[in-house]
XYZ file of C-alpha atoms in Angstrom:
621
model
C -5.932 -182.532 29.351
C -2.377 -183.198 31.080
C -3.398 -182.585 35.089
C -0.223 -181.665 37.504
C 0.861 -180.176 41.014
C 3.422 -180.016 43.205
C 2.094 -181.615 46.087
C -1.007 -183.709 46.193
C -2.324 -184.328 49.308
C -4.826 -187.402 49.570
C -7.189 -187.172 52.424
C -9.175 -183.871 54.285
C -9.271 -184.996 57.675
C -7.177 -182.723 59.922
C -3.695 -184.077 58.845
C -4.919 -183.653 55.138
C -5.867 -180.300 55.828
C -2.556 -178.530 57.495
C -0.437 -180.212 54.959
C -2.307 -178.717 52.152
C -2.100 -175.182 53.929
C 1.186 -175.618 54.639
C 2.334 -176.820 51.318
C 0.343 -173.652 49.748
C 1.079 -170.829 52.459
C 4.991 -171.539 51.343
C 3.942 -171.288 47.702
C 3.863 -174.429 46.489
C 0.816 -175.755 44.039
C -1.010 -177.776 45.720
C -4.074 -180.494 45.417
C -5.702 -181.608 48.474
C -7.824 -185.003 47.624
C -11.229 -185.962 49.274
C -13.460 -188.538 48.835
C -16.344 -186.624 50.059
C -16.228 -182.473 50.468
C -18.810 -182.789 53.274
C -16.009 -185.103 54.675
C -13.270 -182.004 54.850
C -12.016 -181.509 58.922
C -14.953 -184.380 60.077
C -15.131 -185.168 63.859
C -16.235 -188.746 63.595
C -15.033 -189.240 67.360
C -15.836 -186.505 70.489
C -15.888 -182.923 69.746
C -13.704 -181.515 70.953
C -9.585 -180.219 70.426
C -7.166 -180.326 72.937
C -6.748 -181.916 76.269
C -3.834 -183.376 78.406
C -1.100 -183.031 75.863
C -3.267 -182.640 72.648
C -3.787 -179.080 74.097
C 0.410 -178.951 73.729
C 0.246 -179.514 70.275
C -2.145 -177.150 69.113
C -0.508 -174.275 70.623
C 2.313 -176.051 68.648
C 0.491 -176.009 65.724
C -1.030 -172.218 66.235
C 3.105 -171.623 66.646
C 4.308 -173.190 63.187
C 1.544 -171.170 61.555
C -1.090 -174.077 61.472
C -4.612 -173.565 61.239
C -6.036 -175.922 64.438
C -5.722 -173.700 67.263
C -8.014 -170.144 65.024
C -10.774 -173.030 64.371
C -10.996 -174.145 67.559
C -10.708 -170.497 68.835
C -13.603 -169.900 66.088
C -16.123 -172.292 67.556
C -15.652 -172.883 70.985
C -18.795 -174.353 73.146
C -16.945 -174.793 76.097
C -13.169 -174.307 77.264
C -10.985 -175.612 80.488
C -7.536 -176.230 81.416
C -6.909 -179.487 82.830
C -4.654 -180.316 85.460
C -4.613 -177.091 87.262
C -4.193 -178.931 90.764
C -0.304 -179.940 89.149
C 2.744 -178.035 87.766
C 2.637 -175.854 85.059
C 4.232 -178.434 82.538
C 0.916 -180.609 82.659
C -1.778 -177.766 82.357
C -3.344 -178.253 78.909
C -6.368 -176.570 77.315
C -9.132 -178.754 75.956
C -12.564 -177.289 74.335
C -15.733 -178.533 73.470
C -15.749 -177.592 69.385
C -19.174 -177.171 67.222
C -18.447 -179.767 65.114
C -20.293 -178.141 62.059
C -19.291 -175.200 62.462
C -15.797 -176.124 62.627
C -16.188 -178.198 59.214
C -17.711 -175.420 58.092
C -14.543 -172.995 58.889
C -11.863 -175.224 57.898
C -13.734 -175.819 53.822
C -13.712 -171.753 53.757
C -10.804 -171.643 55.049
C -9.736 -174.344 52.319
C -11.813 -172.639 49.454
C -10.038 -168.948 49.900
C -6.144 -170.500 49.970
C -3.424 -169.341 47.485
C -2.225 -172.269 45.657
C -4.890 -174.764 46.537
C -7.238 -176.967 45.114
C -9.707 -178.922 46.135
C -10.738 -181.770 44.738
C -13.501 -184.368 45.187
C -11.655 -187.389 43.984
C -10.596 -191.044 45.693
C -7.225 -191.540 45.034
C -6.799 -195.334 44.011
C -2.875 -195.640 43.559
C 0.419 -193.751 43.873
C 2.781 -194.023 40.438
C 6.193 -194.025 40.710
C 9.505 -193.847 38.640
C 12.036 -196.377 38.140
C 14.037 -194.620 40.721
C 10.991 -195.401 43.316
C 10.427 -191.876 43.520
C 6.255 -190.873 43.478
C 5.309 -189.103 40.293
C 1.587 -189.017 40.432
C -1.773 -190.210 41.950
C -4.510 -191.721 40.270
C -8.531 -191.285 40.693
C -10.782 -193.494 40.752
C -12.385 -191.743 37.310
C -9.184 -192.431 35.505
C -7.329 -188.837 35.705
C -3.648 -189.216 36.085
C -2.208 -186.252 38.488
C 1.285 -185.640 37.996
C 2.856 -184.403 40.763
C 6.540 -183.997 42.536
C 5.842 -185.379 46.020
C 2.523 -186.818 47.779
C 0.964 -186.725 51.174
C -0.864 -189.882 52.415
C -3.170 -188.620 55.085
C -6.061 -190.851 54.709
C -6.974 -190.935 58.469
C -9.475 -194.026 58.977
C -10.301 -194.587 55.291
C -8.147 -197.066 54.091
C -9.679 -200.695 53.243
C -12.084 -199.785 56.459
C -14.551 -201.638 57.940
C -17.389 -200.965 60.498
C -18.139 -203.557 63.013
C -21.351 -203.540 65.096
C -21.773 -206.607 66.928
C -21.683 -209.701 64.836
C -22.532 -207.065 61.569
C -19.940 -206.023 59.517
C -19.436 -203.850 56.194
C -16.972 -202.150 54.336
C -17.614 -198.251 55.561
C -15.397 -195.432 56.186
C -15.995 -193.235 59.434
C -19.792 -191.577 59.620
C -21.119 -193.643 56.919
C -18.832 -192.274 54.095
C -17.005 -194.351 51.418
C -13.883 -196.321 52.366
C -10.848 -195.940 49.976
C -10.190 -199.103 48.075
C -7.533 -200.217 46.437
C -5.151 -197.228 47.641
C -3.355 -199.590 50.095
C -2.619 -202.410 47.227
C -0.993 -199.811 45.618
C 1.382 -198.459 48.359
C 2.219 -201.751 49.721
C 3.357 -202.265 45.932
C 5.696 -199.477 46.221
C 7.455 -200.752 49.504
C 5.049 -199.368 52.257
C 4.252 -201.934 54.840
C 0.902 -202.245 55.903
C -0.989 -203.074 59.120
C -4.381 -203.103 60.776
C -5.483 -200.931 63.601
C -8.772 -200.466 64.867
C -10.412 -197.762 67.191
C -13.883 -196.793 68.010
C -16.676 -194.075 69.048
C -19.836 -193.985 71.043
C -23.440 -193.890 70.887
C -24.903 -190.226 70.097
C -27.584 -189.629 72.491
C -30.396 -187.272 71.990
C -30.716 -184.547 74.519
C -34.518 -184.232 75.150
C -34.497 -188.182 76.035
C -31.942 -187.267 78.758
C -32.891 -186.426 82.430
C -30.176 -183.443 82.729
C -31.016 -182.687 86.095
C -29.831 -186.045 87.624
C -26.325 -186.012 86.108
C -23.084 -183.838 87.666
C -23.068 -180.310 85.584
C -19.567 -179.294 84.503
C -19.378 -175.677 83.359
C -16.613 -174.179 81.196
C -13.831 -172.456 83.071
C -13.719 -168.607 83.559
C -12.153 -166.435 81.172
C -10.209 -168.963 79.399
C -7.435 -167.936 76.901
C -7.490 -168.807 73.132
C -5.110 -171.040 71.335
C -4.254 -168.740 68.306
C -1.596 -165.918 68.900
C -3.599 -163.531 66.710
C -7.320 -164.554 68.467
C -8.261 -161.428 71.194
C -7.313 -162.668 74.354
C -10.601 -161.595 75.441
C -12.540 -163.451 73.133
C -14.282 -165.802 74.942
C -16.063 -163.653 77.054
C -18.621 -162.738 74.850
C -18.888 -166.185 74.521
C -21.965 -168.358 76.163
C -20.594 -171.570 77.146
C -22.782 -174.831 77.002
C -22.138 -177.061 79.568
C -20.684 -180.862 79.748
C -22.274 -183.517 82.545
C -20.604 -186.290 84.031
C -22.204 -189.659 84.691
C -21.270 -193.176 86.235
C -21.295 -196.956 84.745
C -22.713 -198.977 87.932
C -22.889 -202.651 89.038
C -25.986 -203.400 86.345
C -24.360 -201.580 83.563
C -21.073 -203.833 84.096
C -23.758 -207.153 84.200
C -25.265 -205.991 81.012
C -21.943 -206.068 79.214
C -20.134 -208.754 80.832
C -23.108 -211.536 80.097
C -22.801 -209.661 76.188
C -18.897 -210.123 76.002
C -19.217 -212.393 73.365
C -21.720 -210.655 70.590
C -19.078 -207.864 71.398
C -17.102 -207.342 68.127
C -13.746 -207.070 69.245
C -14.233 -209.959 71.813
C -16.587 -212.318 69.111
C -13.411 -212.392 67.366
C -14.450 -210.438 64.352
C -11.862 -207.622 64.750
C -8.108 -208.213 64.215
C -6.909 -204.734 64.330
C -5.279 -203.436 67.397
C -7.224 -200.963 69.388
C -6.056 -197.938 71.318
C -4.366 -198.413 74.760
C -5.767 -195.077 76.354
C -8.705 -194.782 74.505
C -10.066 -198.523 75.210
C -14.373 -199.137 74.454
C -16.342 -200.028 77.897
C -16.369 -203.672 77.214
C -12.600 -203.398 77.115
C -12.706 -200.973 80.237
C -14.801 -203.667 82.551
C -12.573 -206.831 81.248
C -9.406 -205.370 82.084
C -10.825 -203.208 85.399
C -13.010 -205.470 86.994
C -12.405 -204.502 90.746
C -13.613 -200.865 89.705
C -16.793 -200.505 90.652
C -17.865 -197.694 88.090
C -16.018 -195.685 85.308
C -16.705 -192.028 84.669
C -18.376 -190.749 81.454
C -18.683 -187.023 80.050
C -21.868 -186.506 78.375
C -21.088 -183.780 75.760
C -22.367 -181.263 73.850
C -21.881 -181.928 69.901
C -23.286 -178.499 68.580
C -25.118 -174.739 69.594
C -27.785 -175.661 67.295
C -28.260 -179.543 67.605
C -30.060 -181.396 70.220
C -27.082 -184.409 69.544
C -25.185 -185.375 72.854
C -21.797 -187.360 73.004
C -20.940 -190.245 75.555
C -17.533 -190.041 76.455
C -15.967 -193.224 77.712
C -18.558 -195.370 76.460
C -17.224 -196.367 72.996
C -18.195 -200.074 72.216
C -18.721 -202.496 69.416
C -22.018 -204.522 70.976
C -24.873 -205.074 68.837
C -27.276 -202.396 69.025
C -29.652 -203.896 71.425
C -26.701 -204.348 73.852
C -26.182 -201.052 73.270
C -29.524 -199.816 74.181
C -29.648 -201.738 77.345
C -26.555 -200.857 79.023
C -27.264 -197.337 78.256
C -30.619 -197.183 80.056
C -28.874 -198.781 83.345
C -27.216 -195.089 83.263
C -29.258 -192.698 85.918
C -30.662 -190.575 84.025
C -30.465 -192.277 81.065
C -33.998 -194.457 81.128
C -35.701 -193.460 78.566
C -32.515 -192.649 76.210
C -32.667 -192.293 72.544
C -29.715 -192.995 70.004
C -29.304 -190.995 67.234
C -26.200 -193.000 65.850
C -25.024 -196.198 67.158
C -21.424 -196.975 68.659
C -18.984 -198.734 66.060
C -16.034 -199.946 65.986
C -13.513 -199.532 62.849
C -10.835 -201.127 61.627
C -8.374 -199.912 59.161
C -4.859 -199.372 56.764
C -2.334 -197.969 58.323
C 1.544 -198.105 57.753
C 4.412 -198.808 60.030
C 5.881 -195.581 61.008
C 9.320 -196.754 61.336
C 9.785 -196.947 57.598
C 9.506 -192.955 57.949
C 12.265 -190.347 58.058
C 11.914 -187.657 60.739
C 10.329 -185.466 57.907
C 7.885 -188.025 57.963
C 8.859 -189.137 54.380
C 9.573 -192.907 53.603
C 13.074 -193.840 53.639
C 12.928 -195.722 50.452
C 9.915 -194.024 48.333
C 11.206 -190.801 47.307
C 9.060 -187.663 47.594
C 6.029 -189.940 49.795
C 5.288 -188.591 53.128
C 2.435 -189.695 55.339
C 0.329 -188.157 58.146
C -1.937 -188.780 60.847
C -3.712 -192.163 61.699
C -2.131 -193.395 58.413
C 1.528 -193.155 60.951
C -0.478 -195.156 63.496
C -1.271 -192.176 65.663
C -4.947 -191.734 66.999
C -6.391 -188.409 67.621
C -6.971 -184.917 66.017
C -4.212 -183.246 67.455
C -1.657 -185.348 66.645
C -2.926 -185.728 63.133
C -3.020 -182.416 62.473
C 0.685 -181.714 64.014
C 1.796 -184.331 61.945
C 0.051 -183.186 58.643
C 1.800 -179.308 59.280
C 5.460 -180.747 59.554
C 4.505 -183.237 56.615
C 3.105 -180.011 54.165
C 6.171 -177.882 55.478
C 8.826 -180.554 54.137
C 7.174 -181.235 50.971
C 7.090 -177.919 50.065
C 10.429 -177.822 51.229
C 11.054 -180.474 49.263
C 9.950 -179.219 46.078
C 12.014 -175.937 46.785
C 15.224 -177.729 47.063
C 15.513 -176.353 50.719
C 16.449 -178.573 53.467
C 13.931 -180.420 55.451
C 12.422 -178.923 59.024
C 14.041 -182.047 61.140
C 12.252 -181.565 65.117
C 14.283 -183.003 68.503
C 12.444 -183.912 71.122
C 13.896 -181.361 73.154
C 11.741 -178.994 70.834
C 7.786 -179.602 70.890
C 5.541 -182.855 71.521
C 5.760 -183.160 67.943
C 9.169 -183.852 67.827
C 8.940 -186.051 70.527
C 5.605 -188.068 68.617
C 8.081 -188.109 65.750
C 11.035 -189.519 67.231
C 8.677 -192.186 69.118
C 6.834 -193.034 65.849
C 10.338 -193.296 63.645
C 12.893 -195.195 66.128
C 10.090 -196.463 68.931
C 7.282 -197.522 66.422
C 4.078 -198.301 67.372
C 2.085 -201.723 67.628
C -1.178 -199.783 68.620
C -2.583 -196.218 67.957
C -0.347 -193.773 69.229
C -1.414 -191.220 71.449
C 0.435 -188.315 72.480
C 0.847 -187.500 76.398
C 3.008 -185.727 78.532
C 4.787 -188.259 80.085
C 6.074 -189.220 76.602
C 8.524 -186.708 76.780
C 11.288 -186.061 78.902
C 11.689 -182.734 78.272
C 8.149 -181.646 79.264
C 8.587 -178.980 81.721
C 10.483 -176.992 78.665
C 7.951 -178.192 75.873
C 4.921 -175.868 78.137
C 1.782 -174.680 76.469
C 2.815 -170.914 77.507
C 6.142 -171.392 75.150
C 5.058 -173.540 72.081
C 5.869 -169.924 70.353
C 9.003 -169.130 72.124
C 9.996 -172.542 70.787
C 8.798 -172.845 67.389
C 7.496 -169.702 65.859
C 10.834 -168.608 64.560
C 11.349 -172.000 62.424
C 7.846 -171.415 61.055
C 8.873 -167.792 60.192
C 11.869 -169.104 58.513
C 10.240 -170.599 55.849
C 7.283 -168.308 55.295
C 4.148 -169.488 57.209
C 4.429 -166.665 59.903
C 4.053 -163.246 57.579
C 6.349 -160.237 59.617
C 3.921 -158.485 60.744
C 3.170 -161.630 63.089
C 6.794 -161.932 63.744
C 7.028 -158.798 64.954
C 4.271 -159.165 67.173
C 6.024 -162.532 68.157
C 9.226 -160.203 68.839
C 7.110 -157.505 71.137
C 6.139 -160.310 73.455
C 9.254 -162.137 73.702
C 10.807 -158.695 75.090
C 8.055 -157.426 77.262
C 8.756 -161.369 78.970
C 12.344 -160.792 79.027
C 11.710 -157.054 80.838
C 9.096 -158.091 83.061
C 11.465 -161.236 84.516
C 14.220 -158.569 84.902
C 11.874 -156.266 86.697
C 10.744 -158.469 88.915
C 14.243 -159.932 89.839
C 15.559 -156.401 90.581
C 12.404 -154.747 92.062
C 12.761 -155.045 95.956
C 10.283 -154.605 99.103
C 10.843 -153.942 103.099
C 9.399 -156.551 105.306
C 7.211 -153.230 106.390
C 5.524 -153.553 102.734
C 5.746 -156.915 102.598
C 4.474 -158.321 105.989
C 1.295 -157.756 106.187
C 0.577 -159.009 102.631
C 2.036 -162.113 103.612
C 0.114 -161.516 106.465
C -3.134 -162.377 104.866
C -2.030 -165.444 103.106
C -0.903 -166.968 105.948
C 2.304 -167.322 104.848
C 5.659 -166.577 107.207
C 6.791 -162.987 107.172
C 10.452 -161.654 105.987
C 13.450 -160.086 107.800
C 15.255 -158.504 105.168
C 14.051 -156.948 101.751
C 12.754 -159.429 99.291
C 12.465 -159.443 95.270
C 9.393 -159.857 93.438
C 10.329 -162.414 91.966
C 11.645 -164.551 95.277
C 7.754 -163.487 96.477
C 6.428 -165.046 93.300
C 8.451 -168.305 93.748
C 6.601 -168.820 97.232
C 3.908 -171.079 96.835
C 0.509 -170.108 96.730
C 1.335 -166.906 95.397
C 0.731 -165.622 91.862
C 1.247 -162.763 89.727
C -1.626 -161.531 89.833
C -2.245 -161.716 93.535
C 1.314 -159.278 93.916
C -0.592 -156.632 92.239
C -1.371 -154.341 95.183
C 2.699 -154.194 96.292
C 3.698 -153.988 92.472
C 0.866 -150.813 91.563
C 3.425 -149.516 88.719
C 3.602 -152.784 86.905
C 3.665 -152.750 83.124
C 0.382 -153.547 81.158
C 1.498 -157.360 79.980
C -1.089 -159.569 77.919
C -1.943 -162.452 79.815
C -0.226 -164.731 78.332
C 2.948 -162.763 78.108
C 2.377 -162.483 82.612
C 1.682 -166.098 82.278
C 4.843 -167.076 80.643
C 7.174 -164.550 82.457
C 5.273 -166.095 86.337
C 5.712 -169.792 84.910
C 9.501 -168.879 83.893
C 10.152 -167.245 87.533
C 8.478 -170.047 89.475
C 10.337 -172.665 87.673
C 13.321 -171.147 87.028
C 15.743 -173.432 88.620
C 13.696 -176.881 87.324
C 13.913 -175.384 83.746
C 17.860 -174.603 83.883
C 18.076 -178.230 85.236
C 16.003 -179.384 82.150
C 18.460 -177.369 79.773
C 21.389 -178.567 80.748
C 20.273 -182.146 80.276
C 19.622 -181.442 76.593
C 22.638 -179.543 76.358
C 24.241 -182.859 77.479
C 22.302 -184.967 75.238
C 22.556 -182.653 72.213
C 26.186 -184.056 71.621
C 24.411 -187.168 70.267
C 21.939 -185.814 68.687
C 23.997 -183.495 66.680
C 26.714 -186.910 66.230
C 25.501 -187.807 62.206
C 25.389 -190.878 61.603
C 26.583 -191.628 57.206
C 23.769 -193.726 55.622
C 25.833 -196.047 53.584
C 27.455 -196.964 57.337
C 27.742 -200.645 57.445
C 26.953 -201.343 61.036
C 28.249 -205.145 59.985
C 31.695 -204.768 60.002
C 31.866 -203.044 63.008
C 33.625 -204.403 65.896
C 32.051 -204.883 69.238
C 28.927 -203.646 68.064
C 26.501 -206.650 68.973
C 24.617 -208.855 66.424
C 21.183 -207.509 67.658
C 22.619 -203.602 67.789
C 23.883 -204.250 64.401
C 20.415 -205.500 62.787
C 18.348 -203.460 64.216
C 20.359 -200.372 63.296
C 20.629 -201.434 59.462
C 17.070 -201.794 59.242
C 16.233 -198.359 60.972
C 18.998 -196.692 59.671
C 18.792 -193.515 62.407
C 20.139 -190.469 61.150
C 21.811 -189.385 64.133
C 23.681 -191.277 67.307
C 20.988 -189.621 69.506
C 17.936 -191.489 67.680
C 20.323 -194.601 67.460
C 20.367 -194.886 71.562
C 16.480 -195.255 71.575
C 16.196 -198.055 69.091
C 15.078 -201.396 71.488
C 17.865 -203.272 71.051
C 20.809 -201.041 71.089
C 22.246 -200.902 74.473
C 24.438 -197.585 75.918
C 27.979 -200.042 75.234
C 26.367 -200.479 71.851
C 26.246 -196.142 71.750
C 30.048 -196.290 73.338
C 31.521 -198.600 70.246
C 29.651 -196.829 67.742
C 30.994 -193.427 68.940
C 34.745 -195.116 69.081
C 34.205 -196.010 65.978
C 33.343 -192.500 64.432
C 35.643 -191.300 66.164
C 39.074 -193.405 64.724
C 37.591 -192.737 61.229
């Protein structure tokens, strides 16, 4: 029996699983590979989707026609938007997720696609053609897949290992299998290969846990959903459980520092590089040790499971370390573990060997995703794994590639990072990576990126034209509040009560709105003939008013910058023989080989006289 796809995509973590939609939404025949089906959209870290940034790219995601953002809508225990104290560009949505149930969602969701396969099948090698261009996968039962391109989104599977003090043993994430043997193969085909490591605390089991001691932190009022199409008042006929905060002290830090060394990572057992901004609590009291305490976020896991997780308290100590420092925790005396912390190492590859449509430069028709780009997190695995899925299908089509700038979305800003930056830990997205971030808002992600996804199919019209409605009601209700006026007799006494100085002359709306301390919803009583607006359509139109002279700043700047990032630059160039272009500029930009002038400027190395000579040089030709 001769077995073929299109696309094969080998891993079902959340990278895995919006490359396979995406790939089979557009119409392209697709395989998505698992080692384990109870293994498909697994939360082996905290449960939850979204938060400073990560919230950013699932609206992203929801935006491009991923899946993320309805899931997470779909089994919500808990929603709040962070940073609310700070500008708009920094507020970002985070939820407490049922982690079964959103497994559960995400294989149906799987099961009932167009075009899609599933298969339960470890994926031991990548073939290739003598043009190094992929032509099929192999299982580890012998079946030879032929395919057109593959997507490598094997999260924290490859060659893993689970560390646990001085114990160690081969082990993917939750006690599944590891993959073997899949990263001999792609280093064979070119793909370098390197070893990164992250972790995940203790699960704690509620009954053994002395709520009533610990900080409550509720869910946030009315929240609103990720997913265009979920009812904006969804959530309120939802009961939401709530999280509890708790503090490391002086005996919990003595517990750990007189363990440092039957710690994993510091027993010198571990040799891959850890996450900067997601460091374990050994790490945390090393490299902090003024701080007198850290903050933790005890967490609910399920509705229907008495299973609690530790934020912040991720560690690789043995398991009677563990134990101990957790019972220095108030409320935590009598704690029981229901899983013990870990720590993991893994395969990943180098991310600057990828193209911006995350397909190796030198392996036709192999794309990867996720923590196997060196990223860490859900979010950015799954952003990754949509723009991966779009461009092979693409791909297969004969269509040109969807190519992001980081003027566009976080994920073409993680992109660009990941392809000219690299990484030499796991990547995490946040919103001081990008430049651009007071354009790149969660209240826009669709503004911004719906129409591409429309483009090539995975937005359906009628969407679209929902999209469309929006988009105009914002427009209107900007106009109509720039052109609708007030007295200071109507106006006074509002501003009155707010304690804020009164007017001489008439004032817009919208100049009222820019005040601060005043929203749109608090101008309802002097605007009674307002037009019914969703709220996030208000949201957006209020966020573009307030900021309106900050966001035209912001524009300019990448209308300034896209001169360079729309400057090609040929691939055969041979930055050699170019003179005045430095020895270092000149190496480093053969062996990235950036596609554009733009991306050249960012490579370490290549200095703004380096940009000048290069753009002589284009120019004389």
């Amino acid at each position: 029996m001769k077995l073929s796809t299109k696309v094969a995509v080998i891993g079902a973590g959340h990278a895995g699983i919006e490359a396979a939609l995406a790939s089979a939404r557009m119409g392209v025949d697709t395989v998505l590979f698992t080692i384990s089906l109870e293994a498909i959209a697994n939360m082996p870290c905290n449960p939850s989707i979204g938060g400073t940034a990560k919230g950013h790219l699932v609206y992203e995601i929801d935006a491009l026609g991923g899946e993320m953002g309805r899931a997470a809508d779909a089994v919500t225990l808990q929603s709040r938007t962070l940073n609310l104290g700070k500008g708009a560009a920094v507020h970002s949505k985070r939820v407490q997720a049922d982690r079964k149930h959103y497994q559960a969602y995400m294989k149906s969701v799987l099961e009932r696609t167009e075009n899609l396969r599933l298969v339960q099948a470890e994926i031991v090698s990548v073939k290739a053609d003598e043009n190094n261009h992929v032509c099929g996968v192999m299982t580890h039962l012998g079946e030879l897949w032929a395919c057109e391109c593959v997507i490598v989104a094997a999260g924290t599977y490859l060659e893993s290992r689970i560390f646990v003090g001085d114990v160690n043993y081969e082990s993917g994430p939750d006690g599944f299998l590891p993959s073997r043997g899949l990263s001999a193969s792609l280093a064979a085909l070119g793909v370098t290969v390197r070893r990164f490591k992250t972790g995940t605390p203790a699960r704690i089991n509620r009954r053994s846990v002395a709520l009533d001691r610990l900080e409550e932190q509720p869910g946030e009022a009315d929240p609103l959903p990720y997913a265009a199409d979920t009812p904006e008042d969804y959530m309120a006929g939802v009961k939401q459980l709530p999280c509890h905060i708790v503090y490391t002290n002086q005996e919990t830090h003595r517990v750990i520092r007189e363990n440092l060394s039957r710690s994993a990572m510091y027993g010198g057992h571990i040799h891959g590089t850890g996450p900067r901004y997601c460091p374990s609590i050994e790490d945390k009291v090393v490299r902090f040790a003024d701080k007198e305490r850290h903050q933790l976020f005890l967490e609910p896991i399920g509705a229907d499971t008495d299973e609690l997780y530790l934020q912040g308290f991720s560690t690789s100590l043995p398991t009677d370390v563990q134990a101990e420092m957790l019972h220095t925790l108030p409320g935590f005396e009598q704690a029981e573990m229901m899983r013990y912390a870990y720590a993991i190492e893994y395969d990943c590859c180098d991310p600057t060997d990828l193209t911006a449509t995350l397909e190796f430069r030198k392996i036709g028709g192999l794309f990867g995703a996720g923590q196997f780009n060196g990223t860490s997190g859900y979010e950015e695995a799954a952003a990754q794994g949509l723009l991966a899925g779009m461009n092979a299908a693409l791909k297969v089509k004969g269509q040109e590639p969807v190519i992001l700038p980081r003027s566009s979305s976080y994920l073409g800003t993680l992109v660009d990072d990941l392809i000219i930056k690299g990484t030499n830990e796991p990547y995490r997205m946040m919103t001081s990576r990008s430049e651009y971030r007071l354009l790149l808002r969660q209240d826009n992600a669709d503004a911004r990126l719906t129409p591409i996804a429309h483009r090539v199919g995975l937005i359906d019209d009628a969407r679209f034209a929902a999209f469309e409605q929006k988009q105009a009601a914002i427009a209107q209700e900007i106009a109509r509040l720039s052109t609708t006026h007030l007295s200071p007799a109507q106006v006074n006494p509002f501003l009155s009560e707010l304690g804020q100085p009164p007017v001489s002359t008439g004032i817009s709306l919208a100049d009222l709105l820019r005040r601060p301390g005043i929203t749109y919803d608090a101008l309802a009583p002097l605007d009674p003939t307002r037009p019914a607006l969703t709220k996030k359509a208000a949201l957006s139109a209020e966020v573009q008013i307030k900021y309106e002279g900050y966001i035209n700043r912001q524009i300019a700047e990448v209308s300034r910058h896209e001169k360079l990032e729309s400057r090609m630059l040929p691939s055969t160039l041979d930055y050699q023989k170019i003179t005045g272009l430095r020895l270092e500029a000149a190496q480093k930009l053969s062996a990235m080989r950036p596609a554009t002038v733009g991306q050249a400027s960012r490579i370490s190395g290549v200095s703004p006289a380096d940009i000048s000579v290069l753009l002589i040089y284009l120019g004389v030709r």
